[in-house]
Amino acid sequence: MARGDLDDMGWVARVGGDLGARYDVIHCAASLSFLDSNRAQVLHTNLGGTTRLLAALAGDGRHDQTMASFNYVSTAYVAGRRTGCIHEDIASAKPAFNNAYEESKSLAEAAVTATCSARAIAYRIFRPSIIIGHSKTYRSYSDSGFYKVLDRLAAFAEMGGTGQRIGVTLPREATLDLIPVDIVSAEMRLLIGAPVSDTDCIFHITSEHTTTLFDFARLISPIIGVSLDPSQGDSGDASFELRILNRLLSNYASYFTSEKHFDRSNVRAAGADRMQKAYRLDLSRLARFVTTYLDARRATAETMPTRDRPTRARRAALV
């Protein structure tokens, strides 16, 4: 394994002769920010970092001879605002994106396919969906994505939302596509070890068993202590509480109202779906992921000074 900085590619030449006769490059470094204010940094890291790495690898002739494949970890959400069945290919028309993160990953995919095709470098593009903790321990070292949403919901409860009953309007076909990190890793390893014929492909590293948003709302309500009632969406103006909740979750709403189905034909054809044949992320397991995170969050909060904890007064500032 070689580590390096995406802003300083000197390490690429240094390790060129130390990686063995044949090796695979897995590029997963990325900025995960969804904030508009971080757009420049997201593009610099996700697009710029990828193009700089490709240029450094292509500029050192040794890598052309010894690099077995270039594997880029993208995101299933390069689909942007598209709905319905999303295939494992590059969209013929550029979709509308929800944020700079999605756009940067789409642009980086284009850079990977163009550069690798031009230099006859075998490549794979992996598109994971929403990655959560380990399927056996339920623990996660991440505080972004799914866990940021849990954090915001818990913060809402701590700021006076506990016991509230909030009507939320949810798309009937909306699902959450959650996949444990060890299954993501296992599927990618299987695909990298697959025959050469399975290169120059895109693979959806996504769940075979998605969770409906209705089921998630009902699952999480008693755990958080806030009743999210998907059967009684607000009519007319949103309630004060719902406006607060919308503000807290604004950067993540598109992933929780998604009406997408990620096709996995390429994954199945390569036989890399075997892990999910033996593992199903059902509601009882999902509840364990939620409670494991919230227990860890609570333990961390107990070490914080009282002045740094959420208060009711801060709720009003959000609206």
mmCIF file of C-alpha atoms in Angstrom:
data_model
loop_
_atom_site.group_PDB
_atom_site.id
_atom_site.type_symbol
_atom_site.label_atom_id
_atom_site.label_comp_id
_atom_site.label_asym_id
_atom_site.label_seq_id
_atom_site.Cartn_x
_atom_site.Cartn_y
_atom_site.Cartn_z
ATOM 1 C CA MET A 1 0.000 0.000 0.000
ATOM 2 C CA ALA A 2 1.230 3.490 -0.837
ATOM 3 C CA ARG A 3 -0.083 6.720 0.663
ATOM 4 C CA GLY A 4 0.239 10.167 -0.812
ATOM 5 C CA ASP A 5 -1.123 13.696 -1.026
ATOM 6 C CA LEU A 6 -3.441 14.645 -3.900
ATOM 7 C CA ASP A 7 -1.842 18.102 -3.985
ATOM 8 C CA ASP A 8 1.725 16.781 -4.183
ATOM 9 C CA MET A 9 2.200 13.917 -6.612
ATOM 10 C CA GLY A 10 5.920 13.484 -6.041
ATOM 11 C CA TRP A 11 5.202 10.255 -4.193
ATOM 12 C CA VAL A 12 3.893 8.598 -7.381
ATOM 13 C CA ALA A 13 7.350 8.510 -8.956
ATOM 14 C CA ARG A 14 8.986 7.519 -5.656
ATOM 15 C CA VAL A 15 6.844 4.415 -5.177
ATOM 16 C CA GLY A 16 6.771 3.422 -8.841
ATOM 17 C CA GLY A 17 9.453 0.809 -8.423
ATOM 18 C CA ASP A 18 8.369 -0.425 -5.003
ATOM 19 C CA LEU A 19 4.875 -1.760 -5.651
ATOM 20 C CA GLY A 20 5.777 -5.045 -7.305
ATOM 21 C CA ALA A 21 5.417 -6.429 -10.793
ATOM 22 C CA ARG A 22 1.649 -5.849 -11.049
ATOM 23 C CA TYR A 23 -0.607 -3.817 -8.809
ATOM 24 C CA ASP A 24 -4.051 -2.233 -8.779
ATOM 25 C CA VAL A 25 -4.652 1.423 -7.979
ATOM 26 C CA ILE A 26 -7.742 2.130 -5.860
ATOM 27 C CA HIS A 27 -8.547 5.830 -5.679
ATOM 28 C CA CYS A 28 -11.068 6.584 -2.939
ATOM 29 C CA ALA A 29 -9.798 9.872 -1.464
ATOM 30 C CA ALA A 30 -12.542 12.485 -1.634
ATOM 31 C CA SER A 31 -14.211 15.484 -0.067
ATOM 32 C CA LEU A 32 -17.678 14.449 1.130
ATOM 33 C CA SER A 33 -19.044 17.938 1.719
ATOM 34 C CA PHE A 34 -22.501 18.766 0.329
ATOM 35 C CA LEU A 35 -22.271 22.450 1.257
ATOM 36 C CA ASP A 36 -22.452 25.025 -1.543
ATOM 37 C CA SER A 37 -19.925 27.122 0.351
ATOM 38 C CA ASN A 38 -17.356 24.320 -0.091
ATOM 39 C CA ARG A 39 -17.884 23.946 -3.843
ATOM 40 C CA ALA A 40 -14.370 25.077 -4.845
ATOM 41 C CA GLN A 41 -12.708 22.748 -2.342
ATOM 42 C CA VAL A 42 -14.915 19.803 -3.387
ATOM 43 C CA LEU A 43 -14.065 20.256 -7.073
ATOM 44 C CA HIS A 44 -10.372 20.777 -6.269
ATOM 45 C CA THR A 45 -10.205 17.491 -4.355
ATOM 46 C CA ASN A 46 -12.612 15.234 -6.212
ATOM 47 C CA LEU A 47 -12.040 16.335 -9.796
ATOM 48 C CA GLY A 48 -8.649 18.034 -9.543
ATOM 49 C CA GLY A 49 -7.166 15.343 -7.304
ATOM 50 C CA THR A 50 -8.294 12.598 -9.664
ATOM 51 C CA THR A 51 -6.943 14.309 -12.779
ATOM 52 C CA ARG A 52 -3.636 15.056 -11.024
ATOM 53 C CA LEU A 53 -3.279 11.427 -9.954
ATOM 54 C CA LEU A 54 -4.083 10.168 -13.453
ATOM 55 C CA ALA A 55 -1.590 12.613 -14.971
ATOM 56 C CA ALA A 56 1.130 11.550 -12.535
ATOM 57 C CA LEU A 57 0.532 7.864 -13.222
ATOM 58 C CA ALA A 58 0.439 8.431 -16.982
ATOM 59 C CA GLY A 59 3.534 10.625 -16.846
ATOM 60 C CA ASP A 60 5.653 7.880 -15.287
ATOM 61 C CA GLY A 61 6.142 5.189 -17.917
ATOM 62 C CA ARG A 62 6.783 2.526 -15.296
ATOM 63 C CA HIS A 63 3.144 2.604 -14.214
ATOM 64 C CA ASP A 64 1.880 1.867 -17.725
ATOM 65 C CA GLN A 65 3.811 -1.395 -17.597
ATOM 66 C CA THR A 66 3.055 -2.446 -14.017
ATOM 67 C CA MET A 67 -0.392 -1.020 -13.200
ATOM 68 C CA ALA A 68 -2.949 -3.813 -13.618
ATOM 69 C CA SER A 69 -5.960 -1.527 -13.272
ATOM 70 C CA PHE A 70 -7.154 1.869 -12.086
ATOM 71 C CA ASN A 71 -10.171 1.638 -9.784
ATOM 72 C CA TYR A 72 -12.114 4.791 -9.022
ATOM 73 C CA VAL A 73 -14.550 4.969 -6.108
ATOM 74 C CA SER A 74 -17.305 7.317 -7.214
ATOM 75 C CA THR A 75 -20.908 7.449 -5.933
ATOM 76 C CA ALA A 76 -24.211 6.051 -7.137
ATOM 77 C CA TYR A 77 -25.543 9.585 -6.797
ATOM 78 C CA VAL A 78 -23.816 10.839 -9.919
ATOM 79 C CA ALA A 79 -27.368 10.120 -11.115
ATOM 80 C CA GLY A 80 -28.252 13.498 -9.612
ATOM 81 C CA ARG A 81 -31.972 14.195 -9.812
ATOM 82 C CA ARG A 82 -32.758 11.361 -12.186
ATOM 83 C CA THR A 83 -35.360 8.866 -11.009
ATOM 84 C CA GLY A 84 -36.357 5.343 -11.948
ATOM 85 C CA CYS A 85 -33.883 2.687 -13.042
ATOM 86 C CA ILE A 86 -30.286 3.932 -13.068
ATOM 87 C CA HIS A 87 -28.008 1.801 -15.223
ATOM 88 C CA GLU A 88 -24.304 1.077 -14.755
ATOM 89 C CA ASP A 89 -23.160 3.438 -17.481
ATOM 90 C CA ILE A 90 -22.297 7.054 -18.200
ATOM 91 C CA ALA A 91 -25.495 9.018 -18.776
ATOM 92 C CA SER A 92 -25.811 10.241 -22.359
ATOM 93 C CA ALA A 93 -27.151 13.560 -21.094
ATOM 94 C CA LYS A 94 -25.671 15.374 -18.107
ATOM 95 C CA PRO A 95 -28.210 15.185 -15.265
ATOM 96 C CA ALA A 96 -29.148 17.993 -12.915
ATOM 97 C CA PHE A 97 -27.151 17.562 -9.718
ATOM 98 C CA ASN A 98 -28.188 18.163 -6.117
ATOM 99 C CA ASN A 99 -24.787 19.470 -5.023
ATOM 100 C CA ALA A 100 -21.162 19.960 -6.039
ATOM 101 C CA TYR A 101 -20.197 16.578 -4.576
ATOM 102 C CA GLU A 102 -22.333 14.718 -7.131
ATOM 103 C CA GLU A 103 -21.141 16.942 -9.959
ATOM 104 C CA SER A 104 -17.470 16.554 -9.017
ATOM 105 C CA LYS A 105 -17.759 12.772 -8.975
ATOM 106 C CA SER A 106 -19.464 12.754 -12.378
ATOM 107 C CA LEU A 107 -16.720 14.927 -13.857
ATOM 108 C CA ALA A 108 -14.060 12.699 -12.287
ATOM 109 C CA GLU A 109 -15.684 9.612 -13.820
ATOM 110 C CA ALA A 110 -15.414 11.266 -17.239
ATOM 111 C CA ALA A 111 -11.730 12.013 -16.600
ATOM 112 C CA VAL A 112 -11.072 8.396 -15.608
ATOM 113 C CA THR A 113 -12.784 6.909 -18.656
ATOM 114 C CA ALA A 114 -11.129 9.365 -21.076
ATOM 115 C CA THR A 115 -7.592 9.023 -19.703
ATOM 116 C CA CYS A 116 -7.652 5.271 -19.171
ATOM 117 C CA SER A 117 -9.227 4.598 -22.560
ATOM 118 C CA ALA A 118 -6.662 6.794 -24.314
ATOM 119 C CA ARG A 119 -3.744 4.983 -22.637
ATOM 120 C CA ALA A 120 -5.257 1.473 -22.777
ATOM 121 C CA ILE A 121 -5.315 1.260 -18.963
ATOM 122 C CA ALA A 122 -7.886 -1.175 -17.573
ATOM 123 C CA TYR A 123 -10.272 0.633 -15.251
ATOM 124 C CA ARG A 124 -13.313 0.119 -13.066
ATOM 125 C CA ILE A 125 -15.656 2.709 -11.621
ATOM 126 C CA PHE A 126 -17.340 1.736 -8.362
ATOM 127 C CA ARG A 127 -20.521 3.571 -7.409
ATOM 128 C CA PRO A 128 -21.458 2.901 -3.787
ATOM 129 C CA SER A 129 -24.735 4.176 -2.381
ATOM 130 C CA ILE A 130 -25.060 5.339 1.264
ATOM 131 C CA ILE A 131 -22.316 3.575 3.220
ATOM 132 C CA ILE A 132 -23.004 2.701 6.851
ATOM 133 C CA GLY A 133 -21.042 0.826 9.538
ATOM 134 C CA HIS A 134 -19.837 -2.765 9.743
ATOM 135 C CA SER A 135 -22.461 -5.484 9.247
ATOM 136 C CA LYS A 136 -21.299 -7.429 12.312
ATOM 137 C CA THR A 137 -20.244 -4.773 14.830
ATOM 138 C CA TYR A 138 -22.673 -2.053 13.626
ATOM 139 C CA ARG A 139 -19.969 0.494 14.440
ATOM 140 C CA SER A 140 -18.793 3.247 12.126
ATOM 141 C CA TYR A 141 -15.948 5.734 12.180
ATOM 142 C CA SER A 142 -17.902 8.066 9.897
ATOM 143 C CA ASP A 143 -19.854 11.116 10.997
ATOM 144 C CA SER A 144 -21.049 12.083 7.513
ATOM 145 C CA GLY A 145 -23.896 10.990 5.236
ATOM 146 C CA PHE A 146 -26.371 8.729 7.029
ATOM 147 C CA TYR A 147 -24.767 9.475 10.381
ATOM 148 C CA LYS A 148 -24.981 13.225 9.886
ATOM 149 C CA VAL A 149 -28.735 12.795 9.372
ATOM 150 C CA LEU A 150 -28.997 10.781 12.594
ATOM 151 C CA ASP A 151 -26.975 13.463 14.359
ATOM 152 C CA ARG A 152 -29.312 16.208 13.118
ATOM 153 C CA LEU A 153 -32.417 14.262 14.144
ATOM 154 C CA ALA A 154 -30.951 13.667 17.599
ATOM 155 C CA ALA A 155 -30.011 17.351 17.855
ATOM 156 C CA PHE A 156 -33.583 18.301 16.968
ATOM 157 C CA ALA A 157 -34.864 16.127 19.818
ATOM 158 C CA GLU A 158 -32.322 17.646 22.220
ATOM 159 C CA MET A 159 -33.408 21.152 21.276
ATOM 160 C CA GLY A 160 -36.929 20.519 22.492
ATOM 161 C CA GLY A 161 -38.314 18.262 19.812
ATOM 162 C CA THR A 162 -38.723 15.222 22.059
ATOM 163 C CA GLY A 163 -42.325 14.088 22.174
ATOM 164 C CA GLN A 164 -43.329 16.146 19.140
ATOM 165 C CA ARG A 165 -45.582 14.573 16.524
ATOM 166 C CA ILE A 166 -44.636 15.927 13.110
ATOM 167 C CA GLY A 167 -46.488 15.216 9.900
ATOM 168 C CA VAL A 168 -44.068 14.751 7.013
ATOM 169 C CA THR A 169 -44.884 14.358 3.347
ATOM 170 C CA LEU A 170 -42.863 11.532 1.803
ATOM 171 C CA PRO A 171 -42.819 10.251 -1.778
ATOM 172 C CA ARG A 172 -44.582 6.887 -1.844
ATOM 173 C CA GLU A 173 -41.814 5.207 -3.850
ATOM 174 C CA ALA A 174 -38.890 6.770 -1.984
ATOM 175 C CA THR A 175 -36.282 4.383 -0.614
ATOM 176 C CA LEU A 176 -33.024 4.509 1.324
ATOM 177 C CA ASP A 177 -30.180 2.596 -0.292
ATOM 178 C CA LEU A 178 -27.903 1.696 2.623
ATOM 179 C CA ILE A 179 -24.982 -0.720 2.440
ATOM 180 C CA PRO A 180 -22.533 -1.787 5.197
ATOM 181 C CA VAL A 181 -18.915 -0.796 4.675
ATOM 182 C CA ASP A 182 -17.547 -4.344 4.862
ATOM 183 C CA ILE A 183 -19.892 -5.459 2.084
ATOM 184 C CA VAL A 184 -18.765 -2.492 -0.020
ATOM 185 C CA SER A 185 -15.153 -3.530 0.521
ATOM 186 C CA ALA A 186 -15.858 -7.202 -0.172
ATOM 187 C CA GLU A 187 -17.697 -6.522 -3.431
ATOM 188 C CA MET A 188 -14.939 -4.240 -4.670
ATOM 189 C CA ARG A 189 -12.283 -6.849 -3.822
ATOM 190 C CA LEU A 190 -14.220 -9.519 -5.708
ATOM 191 C CA LEU A 191 -14.563 -7.257 -8.735
ATOM 192 C CA ILE A 192 -10.881 -6.288 -8.732
ATOM 193 C CA GLY A 193 -10.024 -9.989 -8.626
ATOM 194 C CA ALA A 194 -12.423 -10.787 -11.475
ATOM 195 C CA PRO A 195 -11.228 -11.607 -15.013
ATOM 196 C CA VAL A 196 -9.804 -8.856 -17.189
ATOM 197 C CA SER A 197 -13.035 -8.969 -19.217
ATOM 198 C CA ASP A 198 -14.718 -7.274 -16.246
ATOM 199 C CA THR A 199 -12.679 -4.076 -16.603
ATOM 200 C CA ASP A 200 -13.640 -0.845 -18.350
ATOM 201 C CA CYS A 201 -16.967 -1.162 -16.540
ATOM 202 C CA ILE A 202 -19.100 0.669 -14.015
ATOM 203 C CA PHE A 203 -20.418 -1.209 -10.986
ATOM 204 C CA HIS A 204 -23.190 -0.166 -8.593
ATOM 205 C CA ILE A 205 -22.049 -1.144 -5.092
ATOM 206 C CA THR A 206 -25.546 -0.748 -3.724
ATOM 207 C CA SER A 207 -28.070 -2.649 -1.642
ATOM 208 C CA GLU A 208 -30.035 -5.586 -2.986
ATOM 209 C CA HIS A 209 -32.681 -4.809 -0.348
ATOM 210 C CA THR A 210 -33.548 -1.129 0.030
ATOM 211 C CA THR A 211 -35.585 0.360 2.888
ATOM 212 C CA THR A 212 -38.686 2.408 2.202
ATOM 213 C CA LEU A 213 -38.702 5.885 3.666
ATOM 214 C CA PHE A 214 -42.027 5.106 5.341
ATOM 215 C CA ASP A 215 -40.471 2.163 7.179
ATOM 216 C CA PHE A 216 -37.412 4.207 8.139
ATOM 217 C CA ALA A 217 -39.563 7.032 9.560
ATOM 218 C CA ARG A 218 -41.551 4.581 11.663
ATOM 219 C CA LEU A 219 -38.415 2.745 12.766
ATOM 220 C CA ILE A 220 -36.493 5.793 13.880
ATOM 221 C CA SER A 221 -39.314 7.707 15.590
ATOM 222 C CA PRO A 222 -39.316 5.820 18.931
ATOM 223 C CA ILE A 223 -35.511 5.635 18.948
ATOM 224 C CA ILE A 224 -35.049 9.388 18.492
ATOM 225 C CA GLY A 225 -38.091 10.324 20.551
ATOM 226 C CA VAL A 226 -39.738 12.375 17.795
ATOM 227 C CA SER A 227 -42.766 10.967 16.005
ATOM 228 C CA LEU A 228 -42.301 11.428 12.261
ATOM 229 C CA ASP A 229 -45.734 10.604 10.878
ATOM 230 C CA PRO A 230 -45.525 9.917 7.128
ATOM 231 C CA SER A 231 -49.274 9.345 6.921
ATOM 232 C CA GLN A 232 -50.135 12.894 7.999
ATOM 233 C CA GLY A 233 -48.061 15.282 5.934
ATOM 234 C CA ASP A 234 -48.633 18.966 6.606
ATOM 235 C CA SER A 235 -51.302 20.659 4.534
ATOM 236 C CA GLY A 236 -50.661 24.292 3.714
ATOM 237 C CA ASP A 237 -47.848 26.019 5.595
ATOM 238 C CA ALA A 238 -45.304 23.784 7.265
ATOM 239 C CA SER A 239 -45.377 23.686 11.044
ATOM 240 C CA PHE A 240 -42.724 25.471 13.074
ATOM 241 C CA GLU A 241 -41.180 22.130 14.039
ATOM 242 C CA LEU A 242 -41.145 20.861 10.466
ATOM 243 C CA ARG A 243 -39.460 24.046 9.265
ATOM 244 C CA ILE A 244 -36.720 23.502 11.849
ATOM 245 C CA LEU A 245 -36.330 19.886 10.814
ATOM 246 C CA ASN A 246 -36.202 20.830 7.136
ATOM 247 C CA ARG A 247 -33.472 23.367 7.873
ATOM 248 C CA LEU A 248 -31.429 20.808 9.793
ATOM 249 C CA LEU A 249 -31.719 18.220 7.024
ATOM 250 C CA SER A 250 -31.675 20.505 3.980
ATOM 251 C CA ASN A 251 -28.340 19.259 2.603
ATOM 252 C CA TYR A 252 -29.410 15.610 2.834
ATOM 253 C CA ALA A 253 -33.070 15.713 1.788
ATOM 254 C CA SER A 254 -32.402 14.534 -1.767
ATOM 255 C CA TYR A 255 -31.017 11.222 -0.459
ATOM 256 C CA PHE A 256 -34.048 10.638 1.745
ATOM 257 C CA THR A 257 -36.645 11.345 -0.929
ATOM 258 C CA SER A 258 -34.953 9.363 -3.665
ATOM 259 C CA GLU A 259 -37.041 7.371 -6.133
ATOM 260 C CA LYS A 260 -34.102 5.592 -7.747
ATOM 261 C CA HIS A 261 -33.407 1.934 -8.419
ATOM 262 C CA PHE A 262 -29.751 1.156 -9.059
ATOM 263 C CA ASP A 263 -29.329 -1.627 -11.608
ATOM 264 C CA ARG A 264 -26.605 -4.163 -10.679
ATOM 265 C CA SER A 265 -26.374 -6.211 -13.867
ATOM 266 C CA ASN A 266 -22.591 -5.793 -14.131
ATOM 267 C CA VAL A 267 -22.052 -6.745 -10.488
ATOM 268 C CA ARG A 268 -24.187 -9.876 -10.841
ATOM 269 C CA ALA A 269 -22.566 -10.878 -14.126
ATOM 270 C CA ALA A 270 -19.172 -10.822 -12.378
ATOM 271 C CA GLY A 271 -20.533 -12.904 -9.477
ATOM 272 C CA ALA A 272 -19.777 -10.185 -6.921
ATOM 273 C CA ASP A 273 -23.288 -10.117 -5.449
ATOM 274 C CA ARG A 274 -22.703 -13.263 -3.377
ATOM 275 C CA MET A 275 -22.195 -11.381 -0.088
ATOM 276 C CA GLN A 276 -25.689 -9.925 -0.219
ATOM 277 C CA LYS A 277 -27.242 -13.304 -0.932
ATOM 278 C CA ALA A 278 -26.268 -14.238 2.615
ATOM 279 C CA TYR A 279 -26.958 -10.859 4.241
ATOM 280 C CA ARG A 280 -30.133 -8.784 4.272
ATOM 281 C CA LEU A 281 -30.284 -5.352 5.886
ATOM 282 C CA ASP A 282 -33.704 -5.740 7.489
ATOM 283 C CA LEU A 283 -35.332 -3.301 9.903
ATOM 284 C CA SER A 284 -34.038 -5.050 13.031
ATOM 285 C CA ARG A 285 -30.463 -4.778 11.790
ATOM 286 C CA LEU A 286 -31.000 -1.191 10.697
ATOM 287 C CA ALA A 287 -32.238 -0.384 14.204
ATOM 288 C CA ARG A 288 -28.948 -1.768 15.578
ATOM 289 C CA PHE A 289 -26.965 0.546 13.302
ATOM 290 C CA VAL A 290 -29.013 3.510 14.527
ATOM 291 C CA THR A 291 -28.808 2.704 18.239
ATOM 292 C CA THR A 292 -25.089 1.867 18.072
ATOM 293 C CA TYR A 293 -24.361 5.271 16.573
ATOM 294 C CA LEU A 294 -26.633 7.148 18.976
ATOM 295 C CA ASP A 295 -25.130 5.365 21.995
ATOM 296 C CA ALA A 296 -21.643 6.421 20.870
ATOM 297 C CA ARG A 297 -22.879 9.953 20.207
ATOM 298 C CA ARG A 298 -24.431 10.131 23.667
ATOM 299 C CA ALA A 299 -21.226 8.916 25.303
ATOM 300 C CA THR A 300 -19.252 11.599 23.472
ATOM 301 C CA ALA A 301 -21.775 14.301 24.399
ATOM 302 C CA GLU A 302 -21.447 13.467 28.082
ATOM 303 C CA THR A 303 -17.830 14.595 27.938
ATOM 304 C CA MET A 304 -18.748 17.975 26.379
ATOM 305 C CA PRO A 305 -19.037 21.173 28.437
ATOM 306 C CA THR A 306 -22.690 22.000 29.122
ATOM 307 C CA ARG A 307 -22.416 25.299 27.217
ATOM 308 C CA ASP A 308 -21.681 23.406 23.971
ATOM 309 C CA ARG A 309 -24.775 21.224 24.101
ATOM 310 C CA PRO A 310 -27.902 22.010 22.018
ATOM 311 C CA THR A 311 -30.548 24.152 23.722
ATOM 312 C CA ARG A 312 -34.147 25.135 23.016
ATOM 313 C CA ALA A 313 -33.031 28.703 22.375
ATOM 314 C CA ARG A 314 -30.995 27.524 19.404
ATOM 315 C CA ARG A 315 -34.096 26.043 17.759
ATOM 316 C CA ALA A 316 -35.561 29.455 16.992
ATOM 317 C CA ALA A 317 -32.330 30.606 15.359
ATOM 318 C CA LEU A 318 -32.716 27.876 12.750
ATOM 319 C CA VAL A 319 -35.975 29.241 11.330
#
